Short mmCIF file of C-alpha atoms and ligand atoms in Angstrom, two decimals:
data_model
loop_
_atom_site.label_atom_id
_atom_site.label_comp_id
_atom_site.label_asym_id
_atom_site.label_seq_id
_atom_site.Cartn_x
_atom_site.Cartn_y
_atom_site.Cartn_z
CA MET A 89 21.08 -27.66 -9.45
CA ALA A 90 19.61 -27.80 -12.96
CA PHE A 91 21.84 -30.76 -13.67
CA VAL A 92 20.68 -32.62 -10.49
CA THR A 93 17.05 -31.98 -11.43
CA PHE A 94 17.72 -33.24 -14.92
CA ALA A 95 19.52 -36.32 -13.54
CA ILE A 96 16.58 -37.13 -11.16
CA LEU A 97 14.04 -36.69 -13.95
CA PHE A 98 16.09 -38.72 -16.30
CA PHE A 99 16.48 -41.51 -13.72
CA LEU A 100 12.68 -41.58 -13.11
CA PHE A 101 12.11 -41.57 -16.87
CA THR A 102 14.56 -44.46 -17.30
CA VAL A 103 12.90 -46.49 -14.51
CA ILE A 104 9.38 -45.92 -15.88
CA SER A 105 10.41 -46.65 -19.44
CA SER A 106 12.28 -49.78 -18.41
CA PHE A 107 9.12 -50.92 -16.64
CA PHE A 108 7.08 -50.51 -19.84
CA LEU A 109 9.78 -52.15 -21.89
CA PHE A 110 9.94 -55.06 -19.42
CA LYS A 111 6.18 -55.26 -19.32
CA SER A 112 5.72 -55.43 -23.04
CA ALA A 113 8.60 -57.92 -23.36
CA ALA A 114 7.00 -60.11 -20.70
CA GLU A 115 3.56 -59.84 -22.40
CA SER A 116 4.97 -60.74 -25.74
CA GLY A 117 7.35 -63.32 -24.33
CA ARG A 118 5.05 -66.23 -25.12
CA ILE A 119 7.86 -67.58 -27.22
CA ASN A 120 10.58 -68.21 -24.70
CA LEU A 121 13.61 -67.08 -26.69
CA PRO A 122 16.15 -64.30 -26.28
CA LEU A 123 15.85 -61.04 -28.18
CA PRO A 124 18.43 -60.54 -30.94
CA PRO A 125 21.75 -59.02 -29.71
CA GLY A 126 22.27 -55.26 -29.76
CA THR A 127 21.49 -52.27 -27.60
CA LEU A 128 18.31 -50.21 -27.24
CA GLY A 129 20.18 -47.05 -26.30
CA TRP A 130 18.59 -44.32 -24.21
CA PRO A 131 14.94 -44.44 -23.22
CA TYR A 132 12.69 -43.13 -25.94
CA ILE A 133 15.57 -41.53 -27.93
CA GLY A 134 17.14 -44.94 -28.33
CA GLU A 135 19.98 -44.83 -30.89
CA THR A 136 18.33 -42.21 -33.10
CA PHE A 137 21.29 -39.81 -32.79
CA GLN A 138 23.83 -42.44 -33.57
CA LEU A 139 21.89 -43.30 -36.74
CA TYR A 140 21.14 -39.78 -37.95
CA SER A 141 24.27 -37.88 -36.93
CA GLN A 142 26.37 -39.80 -39.49
CA ASN A 143 26.12 -41.57 -42.77
CA PRO A 144 23.53 -44.32 -41.92
CA SER A 145 25.71 -46.94 -43.66
CA VAL A 146 28.35 -46.42 -40.95
CA PHE A 147 25.75 -47.11 -38.26
CA PHE A 148 24.45 -50.28 -40.01
CA THR A 149 27.88 -51.61 -40.94
CA SER A 150 29.34 -51.17 -37.44
CA LYS A 151 26.29 -52.90 -35.92
CA VAL A 152 26.53 -55.80 -38.36
CA LYS A 153 30.22 -56.19 -37.57
CA LYS A 154 29.58 -56.15 -33.86
CA TYR A 155 26.37 -58.26 -33.61
CA GLY A 156 26.01 -60.16 -36.90
CA SER A 157 23.25 -60.13 -39.45
CA ILE A 158 20.38 -59.71 -37.00
CA PHE A 159 20.41 -57.14 -34.21
CA LYS A 160 18.04 -55.00 -32.20
CA THR A 161 18.04 -51.22 -31.84
CA HIS A 162 15.67 -48.40 -30.97
CA ILE A 163 15.05 -45.60 -33.48
CA LEU A 164 12.60 -42.64 -33.34
CA GLY A 165 10.72 -44.18 -30.42
CA CYS A 166 10.34 -47.63 -32.05
CA ARG A 167 12.04 -50.85 -31.09
CA CYS A 168 13.45 -52.38 -34.23
CA VAL A 169 15.11 -55.58 -35.39
CA MET A 170 17.35 -54.98 -38.33
CA VAL A 171 18.20 -57.90 -40.62
CA SER A 172 20.93 -57.95 -43.24
CA SER A 173 21.14 -61.59 -44.43
CA PRO A 174 19.50 -62.61 -47.68
CA ALA A 175 17.70 -65.40 -45.83
CA ALA A 176 16.23 -63.01 -43.24
CA ALA A 177 15.12 -60.55 -45.92
CA LYS A 178 13.41 -63.40 -47.71
CA LEU A 179 11.62 -64.52 -44.59
CA VAL A 180 10.31 -61.02 -43.80
CA LEU A 181 9.41 -59.99 -47.34
CA VAL A 182 8.36 -63.24 -48.95
CA THR A 183 7.96 -66.53 -47.04
CA LYS A 184 6.50 -65.09 -43.82
CA SER A 185 5.29 -61.80 -45.25
CA HIS A 186 1.82 -62.33 -43.68
CA LEU A 187 3.50 -61.94 -40.28
CA PHE A 188 5.14 -58.59 -41.17
CA LYS A 189 2.82 -55.79 -42.20
CA PRO A 190 4.00 -52.58 -43.86
CA THR A 191 4.31 -49.62 -41.55
CA PHE A 192 4.78 -45.89 -42.18
CA PRO A 193 4.71 -42.71 -40.09
CA ALA A 194 1.09 -41.51 -39.59
CA SER A 195 1.84 -38.15 -41.28
CA LYS A 196 2.88 -39.92 -44.52
CA GLU A 197 -0.37 -41.93 -44.47
CA ARG A 198 -2.45 -38.77 -44.04
CA MET A 199 -0.67 -36.97 -46.84
CA ILE A 200 -0.59 -39.70 -49.43
CA GLY A 201 -3.96 -41.03 -48.41
CA LYS A 202 -4.67 -43.96 -46.17
CA GLN A 203 -6.20 -46.10 -48.93
CA ALA A 204 -2.91 -46.16 -50.92
CA ILE A 205 -1.49 -49.56 -51.75
CA PHE A 206 1.67 -49.43 -49.55
CA PHE A 207 -0.27 -49.22 -46.28
CA HIS A 208 -2.26 -52.43 -46.78
CA GLN A 209 -2.12 -56.23 -46.51
CA GLY A 210 -4.73 -58.86 -47.42
CA ASP A 211 -7.63 -58.68 -49.86
CA TYR A 212 -7.67 -54.92 -50.48
CA HIS A 213 -3.89 -54.90 -51.16
CA PHE A 214 -4.26 -57.94 -53.48
CA LYS A 215 -7.00 -56.24 -55.46
CA LEU A 216 -5.06 -52.96 -55.82
CA ARG A 217 -1.87 -54.77 -56.72
CA ARG A 218 -3.59 -56.60 -59.56
CA LEU A 219 -4.91 -53.29 -60.93
CA VAL A 220 -1.51 -51.56 -60.64
CA LEU A 221 0.46 -54.47 -62.10
CA ARG A 222 -1.98 -54.64 -65.01
CA ALA A 223 -1.14 -51.04 -65.97
CA PHE A 224 2.64 -51.59 -65.74
CA THR A 225 3.24 -54.98 -67.47
CA PRO A 226 5.60 -54.87 -70.46
CA GLU A 227 2.53 -55.42 -72.69
CA SER A 228 0.83 -52.29 -71.22
CA ILE A 229 3.85 -49.98 -71.31
CA LYS A 230 5.42 -50.89 -74.67
CA HIS A 231 3.21 -48.33 -76.46
CA MET A 232 4.66 -45.57 -74.28
CA VAL A 233 8.17 -45.55 -75.87
CA LEU A 234 7.47 -42.69 -78.28
CA ASP A 235 5.82 -40.47 -75.66
CA ILE A 236 8.57 -41.13 -73.12
CA GLU A 237 11.10 -40.27 -75.87
CA SER A 238 9.42 -37.00 -76.52
CA ILE A 239 9.51 -36.12 -72.79
CA ALA A 240 13.24 -37.15 -72.64
CA VAL A 241 14.18 -35.14 -75.71
CA ASP A 242 12.47 -31.99 -74.40
CA ALA A 243 14.10 -32.39 -70.97
CA LEU A 244 17.58 -32.75 -72.47
CA LYS A 245 17.05 -29.76 -74.75
CA SER A 246 16.07 -27.60 -71.81
CA TRP A 247 19.35 -28.54 -70.06
CA GLU A 248 21.61 -27.64 -73.00
CA ASN A 249 24.45 -25.23 -72.08
CA ARG A 250 23.21 -24.75 -68.51
CA LEU A 251 24.50 -25.61 -65.08
CA ILE A 252 21.75 -27.90 -63.81
CA ASN A 253 20.96 -29.69 -60.57
CA THR A 254 20.69 -33.19 -62.01
CA PHE A 255 18.31 -34.54 -59.36
CA GLN A 256 15.88 -31.57 -59.61
CA GLU A 257 15.75 -31.87 -63.40
CA MET A 258 15.39 -35.63 -63.25
CA LYS A 259 12.44 -35.18 -60.90
CA ILE A 260 10.69 -33.08 -63.55
CA PHE A 261 11.38 -35.84 -66.16
CA THR A 262 10.17 -38.70 -63.94
CA PHE A 263 7.13 -36.67 -62.81
CA ASN A 264 6.11 -36.20 -66.47
CA VAL A 265 6.57 -39.93 -67.16
CA ALA A 266 4.55 -40.83 -64.05
CA LEU A 267 1.70 -38.55 -65.11
CA LEU A 268 1.84 -40.06 -68.61
CA SER A 269 1.53 -43.59 -67.13
CA ILE A 270 -1.28 -42.62 -64.76
CA LEU A 271 -3.39 -40.23 -66.84
CA GLY A 272 -2.28 -40.77 -70.47
CA LYS A 273 -0.88 -38.17 -72.81
CA ASP A 274 -4.10 -36.28 -73.41
CA GLU A 275 -4.40 -35.00 -69.86
CA VAL A 276 -2.80 -31.60 -70.36
CA VAL A 277 -5.34 -29.12 -68.84
CA ASN A 278 -4.75 -30.10 -65.24
CA ARG A 279 -1.10 -31.05 -65.48
CA GLU A 280 0.40 -27.85 -64.14
CA ASP A 281 -2.06 -27.57 -61.26
CA LEU A 282 -1.32 -31.19 -60.30
CA LYS A 283 2.37 -30.46 -60.25
CA ARG A 284 1.99 -27.25 -58.28
CA CYS A 285 -0.08 -29.02 -55.58
CA TYR A 286 2.16 -32.05 -55.51
CA TYR A 287 5.23 -29.89 -54.92
CA ILE A 288 3.59 -28.20 -51.91
CA LEU A 289 2.35 -31.55 -50.61
CA GLU A 290 5.81 -33.25 -50.74
CA LYS A 291 7.41 -30.49 -48.68
CA GLY A 292 5.30 -31.72 -45.74
CA TYR A 293 6.10 -35.47 -46.15
CA ASN A 294 8.58 -35.37 -43.30
CA SER A 295 7.07 -32.54 -41.25
CA MET A 296 5.65 -32.76 -37.75
CA PRO A 297 1.94 -33.58 -38.09
CA ILE A 298 0.67 -30.31 -36.52
CA ASN A 299 -2.30 -29.09 -38.51
CA LEU A 300 -2.29 -25.39 -37.50
CA PRO A 301 -2.43 -22.48 -39.92
CA GLY A 302 1.17 -21.54 -40.99
CA THR A 303 2.70 -24.96 -40.39
CA LEU A 304 4.27 -26.96 -43.22
CA PHE A 305 1.91 -29.81 -42.46
CA HIS A 306 -1.13 -27.53 -42.73
CA LYS A 307 0.01 -26.17 -46.13
CA SER A 308 0.58 -29.70 -47.32
CA MET A 309 -2.85 -30.89 -46.18
CA LYS A 310 -4.42 -27.94 -48.02
CA ALA A 311 -2.51 -28.88 -51.17
CA ARG A 312 -3.60 -32.54 -50.64
CA LYS A 313 -7.26 -31.40 -50.61
CA GLU A 314 -6.81 -29.44 -53.82
CA LEU A 315 -5.12 -32.42 -55.45
CA ALA A 316 -8.11 -34.59 -54.53
CA GLN A 317 -10.42 -32.01 -56.16
CA ILE A 318 -8.38 -31.93 -59.34
CA LEU A 319 -8.30 -35.72 -59.51
CA ALA A 320 -12.12 -35.88 -58.89
CA LYS A 321 -12.61 -33.50 -61.82
CA ILE A 322 -10.40 -35.69 -64.10
CA LEU A 323 -12.34 -38.76 -62.95
CA SER A 324 -15.73 -37.31 -63.72
CA GLY A 325 -14.41 -36.18 -67.15
CA ARG A 326 -13.24 -39.75 -67.81
CA ARG A 327 -16.63 -41.23 -66.87
CA GLU A 328 -18.21 -39.24 -69.73
CA MET A 329 -15.80 -40.73 -72.29
CA SER A 330 -16.01 -44.09 -73.96
CA LYS A 331 -14.42 -46.84 -71.90
CA ASP A 332 -11.77 -48.24 -74.27
CA GLN A 333 -10.27 -44.83 -75.06
CA HIS A 334 -7.52 -45.19 -72.44
CA ASN A 335 -4.99 -47.81 -71.30
CA ASP A 336 -3.33 -46.00 -68.41
CA LEU A 337 -3.38 -46.62 -64.66
CA LEU A 338 -6.54 -44.58 -64.19
CA ALA A 339 -8.32 -46.71 -66.81
CA SER A 340 -7.22 -49.84 -64.95
CA PHE A 341 -8.64 -48.46 -61.64
CA MET A 342 -11.91 -47.43 -63.35
CA GLU A 343 -12.42 -50.78 -65.11
CA ASP A 344 -12.42 -52.78 -61.94
CA LYS A 345 -15.67 -54.66 -61.72
CA GLU A 346 -16.05 -54.44 -57.98
CA GLY A 347 -15.17 -50.74 -58.23
CA LEU A 348 -12.93 -48.48 -56.27
CA THR A 349 -14.29 -45.30 -54.60
CA ASP A 350 -13.05 -41.93 -55.89
CA GLU A 351 -11.08 -41.52 -52.71
CA GLN A 352 -9.37 -44.92 -53.13
CA ILE A 353 -8.47 -43.96 -56.75
CA ALA A 354 -7.10 -40.55 -55.74
CA ASP A 355 -5.02 -41.98 -52.88
CA ASN A 356 -3.50 -44.50 -55.24
CA MET A 357 -2.76 -42.03 -57.99
CA ILE A 358 -0.91 -39.81 -55.52
CA GLY A 359 0.72 -42.95 -54.10
CA VAL A 360 2.08 -44.01 -57.44
CA ILE A 361 3.50 -40.50 -58.10
CA PHE A 362 5.17 -40.67 -54.69
CA ALA A 363 6.62 -44.15 -55.43
CA ALA A 364 7.65 -43.41 -59.01
CA ARG A 365 9.19 -39.98 -59.06
CA ASP A 366 12.07 -39.49 -56.61
CA THR A 367 13.14 -43.13 -56.74
CA THR A 368 13.68 -43.13 -60.50
CA ALA A 369 15.15 -39.56 -60.42
CA SER A 370 17.72 -40.64 -57.80
CA VAL A 371 18.77 -43.66 -59.81
CA LEU A 372 19.18 -41.56 -62.93
CA THR A 373 21.24 -39.05 -61.02
CA TRP A 374 23.62 -41.78 -59.83
CA ILE A 375 23.92 -43.19 -63.30
CA ILE A 376 24.99 -39.78 -64.66
CA LYS A 377 27.60 -39.60 -61.89
CA TYR A 378 28.96 -43.13 -62.39
CA LEU A 379 29.18 -42.72 -66.17
CA ALA A 380 31.06 -39.43 -65.77
CA GLU A 381 33.50 -41.14 -63.38
CA ASN A 382 33.97 -44.27 -65.56
CA PRO A 383 34.83 -43.10 -69.13
CA THR A 384 35.40 -46.68 -70.40
CA VAL A 385 31.93 -47.75 -69.28
CA LEU A 386 30.49 -44.56 -70.83
CA GLN A 387 32.22 -45.37 -74.07
CA SER A 388 30.75 -48.89 -74.21
CA VAL A 389 27.26 -47.61 -73.41
CA THR A 390 27.53 -44.88 -76.06
CA GLU A 391 28.63 -47.42 -78.67
CA GLU A 392 25.74 -49.68 -77.81
CA GLN A 393 23.30 -46.78 -78.08
CA GLU A 394 24.81 -45.43 -81.30
CA ALA A 395 24.10 -48.79 -82.95
CA ILE A 396 20.36 -48.14 -82.52
CA LYS A 397 18.92 -45.78 -85.14
CA THR A 398 15.26 -45.39 -84.30
CA LEU A 399 14.46 -46.46 -80.79
CA SER A 400 11.70 -49.07 -80.38
CA TRP A 401 10.41 -51.20 -77.54
CA ALA A 402 12.35 -54.23 -79.00
CA ASP A 403 15.58 -52.24 -78.91
CA THR A 404 15.08 -51.46 -75.25
CA LYS A 405 15.18 -55.21 -74.58
CA LYS A 406 18.50 -55.55 -76.43
CA MET A 407 20.78 -53.22 -74.47
CA PRO A 408 22.87 -55.59 -72.33
CA ILE A 409 25.64 -53.11 -71.53
CA THR A 410 23.35 -50.26 -70.61
CA SER A 411 21.10 -52.64 -68.63
CA ARG A 412 24.05 -53.83 -66.59
CA VAL A 413 25.00 -50.21 -65.85
CA ILE A 414 21.45 -49.71 -64.46
CA GLN A 415 21.72 -52.95 -62.37
CA GLU A 416 25.18 -51.97 -60.96
CA THR A 417 23.88 -48.47 -60.16
CA LEU A 418 20.93 -49.91 -58.36
CA ARG A 419 23.28 -52.08 -56.32
CA VAL A 420 26.00 -49.54 -55.51
CA ALA A 421 23.64 -46.62 -54.87
CA SER A 422 20.97 -48.75 -53.10
CA ILE A 423 18.79 -45.69 -53.04
CA LEU A 424 16.35 -47.38 -50.69
CA SER A 425 18.81 -48.38 -47.98
CA PHE A 426 16.11 -50.40 -46.15
CA THR A 427 12.39 -50.83 -45.73
CA PHE A 428 10.12 -51.12 -42.71
CA ARG A 429 7.72 -53.84 -41.58
CA GLU A 430 6.07 -54.52 -38.26
CA ALA A 431 5.72 -57.98 -36.68
CA VAL A 432 1.95 -58.74 -36.30
CA GLN A 433 2.72 -61.55 -33.79
CA ASP A 434 5.72 -62.91 -31.97
CA VAL A 435 8.01 -64.48 -34.56
CA GLU A 436 10.84 -66.88 -33.98
CA PHE A 437 13.85 -66.38 -36.21
CA GLU A 438 17.25 -68.12 -36.04
CA GLY A 439 16.82 -68.83 -32.35
CA TYR A 440 15.65 -65.23 -31.52
CA LEU A 441 12.38 -63.71 -30.67
CA ILE A 442 11.04 -60.85 -32.83
CA PRO A 443 8.28 -59.58 -30.53
CA LYS A 444 4.88 -58.52 -31.84
CA GLY A 445 4.73 -54.77 -32.55
CA TRP A 446 8.46 -54.37 -33.13
CA LYS A 447 9.60 -52.89 -36.44
CA VAL A 448 11.61 -55.12 -38.69
CA MET A 449 13.96 -53.60 -41.23
CA PRO A 450 15.58 -55.57 -44.02
CA LEU A 451 18.77 -53.71 -44.83
CA PHE A 452 18.98 -53.73 -48.66
CA ARG A 453 22.14 -51.62 -48.74
CA ASN A 454 24.08 -54.03 -46.52
CA ILE A 455 23.00 -57.03 -48.55
CA HIS A 456 24.10 -55.25 -51.75
CA HIS A 457 27.38 -54.13 -50.18
CA SER A 458 28.35 -57.45 -48.57
CA ALA A 459 31.55 -58.98 -50.00
CA ASP A 460 29.94 -62.38 -49.57
CA ASN A 461 27.36 -61.49 -52.19
CA PHE A 462 29.34 -59.11 -54.36
CA PRO A 463 33.19 -59.35 -54.33
CA ASP A 464 34.90 -55.92 -54.04
CA PRO A 465 31.49 -54.43 -53.28
CA GLU A 466 32.44 -50.71 -53.29
CA LYS A 467 33.69 -50.94 -56.88
CA PHE A 468 31.36 -49.77 -59.66
CA ASP A 469 31.71 -52.70 -62.06
CA PRO A 470 28.68 -53.36 -64.31
CA SER A 471 30.38 -56.44 -65.78
CA ARG A 472 29.73 -58.33 -62.54
CA PHE A 473 26.10 -58.66 -63.74
CA GLN A 474 27.22 -60.81 -66.68
CA VAL A 475 26.63 -63.55 -64.07
CA ALA A 476 23.28 -63.58 -62.30
CA PRO A 477 23.49 -62.64 -58.60
CA LYS A 478 22.80 -65.31 -55.99
CA ALA A 479 19.19 -65.70 -54.89
CA ASN A 480 17.86 -62.92 -52.64
CA THR A 481 21.12 -60.92 -52.74
CA PHE A 482 19.90 -58.30 -55.22
CA MET A 483 16.63 -56.64 -54.43
CA PRO A 484 16.58 -53.00 -55.51
CA PHE A 485 12.88 -53.32 -56.22
CA GLY A 486 12.16 -55.21 -53.01
CA SER A 487 10.79 -58.73 -52.93
CA GLY A 488 7.54 -60.56 -52.38
CA ILE A 489 3.99 -59.20 -52.25
CA HIS A 490 4.99 -55.54 -51.94
CA SER A 491 7.81 -55.63 -54.47
CA CYS A 492 7.83 -52.76 -56.99
CA PRO A 493 5.14 -53.06 -59.65
CA GLY A 494 6.71 -50.12 -61.53
CA ASN A 495 10.10 -51.69 -62.12
CA GLU A 496 9.58 -52.21 -65.88
CA LEU A 497 8.49 -48.66 -66.36
CA ALA A 498 11.41 -47.36 -64.29
CA LYS A 499 13.86 -49.30 -66.45
CA LEU A 500 12.20 -48.24 -69.66
CA GLU A 501 12.30 -44.51 -68.90
CA ILE A 502 15.93 -44.76 -67.75
CA LEU A 503 16.96 -46.58 -70.94
CA VAL A 504 15.12 -44.02 -73.13
CA LEU A 505 16.75 -41.06 -71.45
CA LEU A 506 20.18 -42.69 -71.58
CA HIS A 507 19.82 -43.41 -75.25
CA HIS A 508 19.40 -39.73 -76.12
CA LEU A 509 21.80 -38.46 -73.52
CA THR A 510 24.76 -40.68 -74.58
CA THR A 511 24.26 -40.40 -78.32
CA LYS A 512 23.86 -36.62 -78.42
CA TYR A 513 25.42 -35.02 -75.32
CA ARG A 514 28.52 -34.75 -73.21
CA TRP A 515 28.51 -33.55 -69.62
CA SER A 516 30.83 -32.81 -66.73
CA VAL A 517 30.19 -32.79 -63.03
CA VAL A 518 30.66 -29.42 -61.26
CA GLY A 519 32.05 -29.23 -57.71
CA PRO A 520 33.18 -31.82 -55.23
CA GLN A 521 31.44 -35.20 -55.13
CA THR A 522 32.64 -36.89 -52.03
CA GLU A 523 29.51 -36.90 -49.93
CA ILE A 524 26.18 -38.74 -50.07
CA GLN A 525 23.01 -37.05 -48.93
CA TYR A 526 20.09 -39.05 -47.55
CA ALA A 527 16.86 -37.13 -48.28
CA PRO A 528 15.52 -39.81 -47.60
CA PHE A 529 16.86 -41.53 -50.76
CA ALA A 530 20.61 -41.76 -51.12
CA LEU A 531 21.71 -38.92 -53.43
CA PRO A 532 25.01 -37.48 -54.68
CA GLN A 533 26.11 -34.27 -53.01
CA ASN A 534 23.94 -31.25 -53.86
CA GLY A 535 21.90 -33.22 -56.33
CA LEU A 536 24.88 -33.51 -58.67
CA PRO A 537 25.40 -30.23 -60.46
CA ILE A 538 26.42 -30.81 -64.09
CA GLU A 539 27.06 -28.84 -67.25
CA LEU A 540 25.70 -30.44 -70.38
CA SER A 541 26.26 -29.60 -74.04
CA LEU A 542 25.66 -31.05 -77.47
CA LYS A 543 28.51 -33.18 -78.88
C1 HEM B 809 14.27 -47.08 -60.02
C2 HEM B 809 13.11 -46.72 -59.50
C3 HEM B 809 12.38 -47.44 -58.44
C4 HEM B 809 12.91 -48.14 -57.35
C5 HEM B 809 14.35 -48.35 -56.99
C6 HEM B 809 11.79 -48.66 -56.64
C7 HEM B 809 11.82 -49.46 -55.48
C8 HEM B 809 10.74 -49.95 -54.83
C9 HEM B 809 10.85 -50.88 -53.70
C10 HEM B 809 12.14 -51.36 -53.02
C11 HEM B 809 9.57 -51.19 -53.32
C12 HEM B 809 9.17 -52.10 -52.16
C13 HEM B 809 9.18 -51.40 -50.88
C14 HEM B 809 8.82 -52.33 -49.70
O1 HEM B 809 8.82 -53.52 -49.84
O2 HEM B 809 8.62 -51.80 -48.63
C15 HEM B 809 8.67 -50.47 -54.24
C16 HEM B 809 7.32 -50.51 -54.11
C17 HEM B 809 6.46 -49.81 -54.96
N1 HEM B 809 6.82 -49.13 -56.09
FE1 HEM B 809 8.73 -48.81 -56.76
N2 HEM B 809 10.60 -48.26 -57.26
C18 HEM B 809 10.97 -47.56 -58.37
C19 HEM B 809 10.12 -46.99 -59.33
C20 HEM B 809 8.74 -47.14 -59.34
C21 HEM B 809 7.88 -46.64 -60.36
C22 HEM B 809 8.30 -45.97 -61.64
C23 HEM B 809 6.58 -46.91 -59.94
C24 HEM B 809 5.25 -46.65 -60.65
C25 HEM B 809 5.07 -46.45 -61.88
C26 HEM B 809 6.65 -47.55 -58.67
C27 HEM B 809 5.58 -47.94 -57.91
C28 HEM B 809 5.69 -48.63 -56.72
C29 HEM B 809 4.54 -49.08 -55.91
C30 HEM B 809 3.02 -48.67 -56.21
C31 HEM B 809 5.02 -49.77 -54.81
C32 HEM B 809 4.17 -50.37 -53.69
C33 HEM B 809 3.79 -51.82 -54.00
C34 HEM B 809 3.04 -52.53 -52.94
O3 HEM B 809 2.99 -52.07 -51.80
O4 HEM B 809 2.42 -53.56 -53.22
N3 HEM B 809 8.00 -47.65 -58.31
N4 HEM B 809 9.40 -49.77 -55.14
#
């Protein structure tokens, strides 16, 4: 009986949902073209289970094999078009980027703050991007080498002769570098409180947005409020100081002639921590794994680093072997497997219709793992980067108007840490390393436990 009731309800649900699907397709069908191939799965649930019950690469790869480089699907209640050709990624992210706006879950917007750079297009985005880029140009970050070095040396010392969770420790390192770049090295008073609140906040990033006492979301929102108060205190302290005392991100925000509100500044400081910390920590974790698994590569990196006596900014620009290891890690690990956009109007692409309101996902991981772009793609082989990749086939930092403004800083902090790690330490991975976790960035199993000791 229960089954019959379920079947009837399900049938009704299917009919009603199909009606709405048909209606919106008809409404948006001003361009008279077919939708991309693929299946939308079950009503509402779509193909969410197929995607999340296995390694997402398996889902993407099997779809690409079956339907080609553009296909439709239905994930977490959203109808999506996934694209995995370099040309399609370029169209969505660069040439027609005005037709595809960034889109995030509402809970993420509330936690980071709705004025943060990632959520915007147009004039406000352009203004923020100029301020953020200004703080992260090579010219602006070259003075940070010594301070990043001191953070790296302290981190490595604290790992000596311990079994550590590489990702968790790398998160502490990248958090400290992010705070240095945002607030400068003198901001020490509020540092621990900022970290405490941010750690509570991040626990709620992927929670259900139910703001009731006791829920994860509620605790996160409380921590978010406290973060805003701490940042407001730092801001008012800065206003009392002379203007040219700082050259960090906060200074860049505060120098803007048209001015940003305190709320806009706070949202963007939290946004940059969010963008900077786990991404760079995941990449570092993968590098440690790949170096441990490839002793010849490790040997070449170590020799390159040993030739440098006192690390300077100029040295970081002359590390071809280590730089290729970073590039190859960014490719193989593809920590951001894809990104999300939403079509702001009906768009025609390669004879298909991408309807207004549908999500569009460029699949970075598939592009980086296609044998057309990178022969023997599963092999970790840094030497392949001796030759520049073909246009639009390598985009670990995205592409176009939302591409990563922090990429120079990310590379710098990775190089500095690798310099001290490879010249002074040896390490071994503990436990099996066959699985990849997606949380949401691709990560080695259990955050890669390692034991590290002085050489
Ligand atoms: C290796 C580490 C990193 C990787 C792989 C990475 C990757 C990316 C990617 C792929 C995007 C574009 C996303 C999209 O188009 O939807 C992005 C955007 C962004 N990243 Fe990074 N990132 C890294 C480190 C950093 C760091 C260190 C910072 C800050 C210091 C940073 C700040 C940002 C910001 C603010 C955006 C948004 C830009 C905009 O919307 O205009 N990232 N990042």
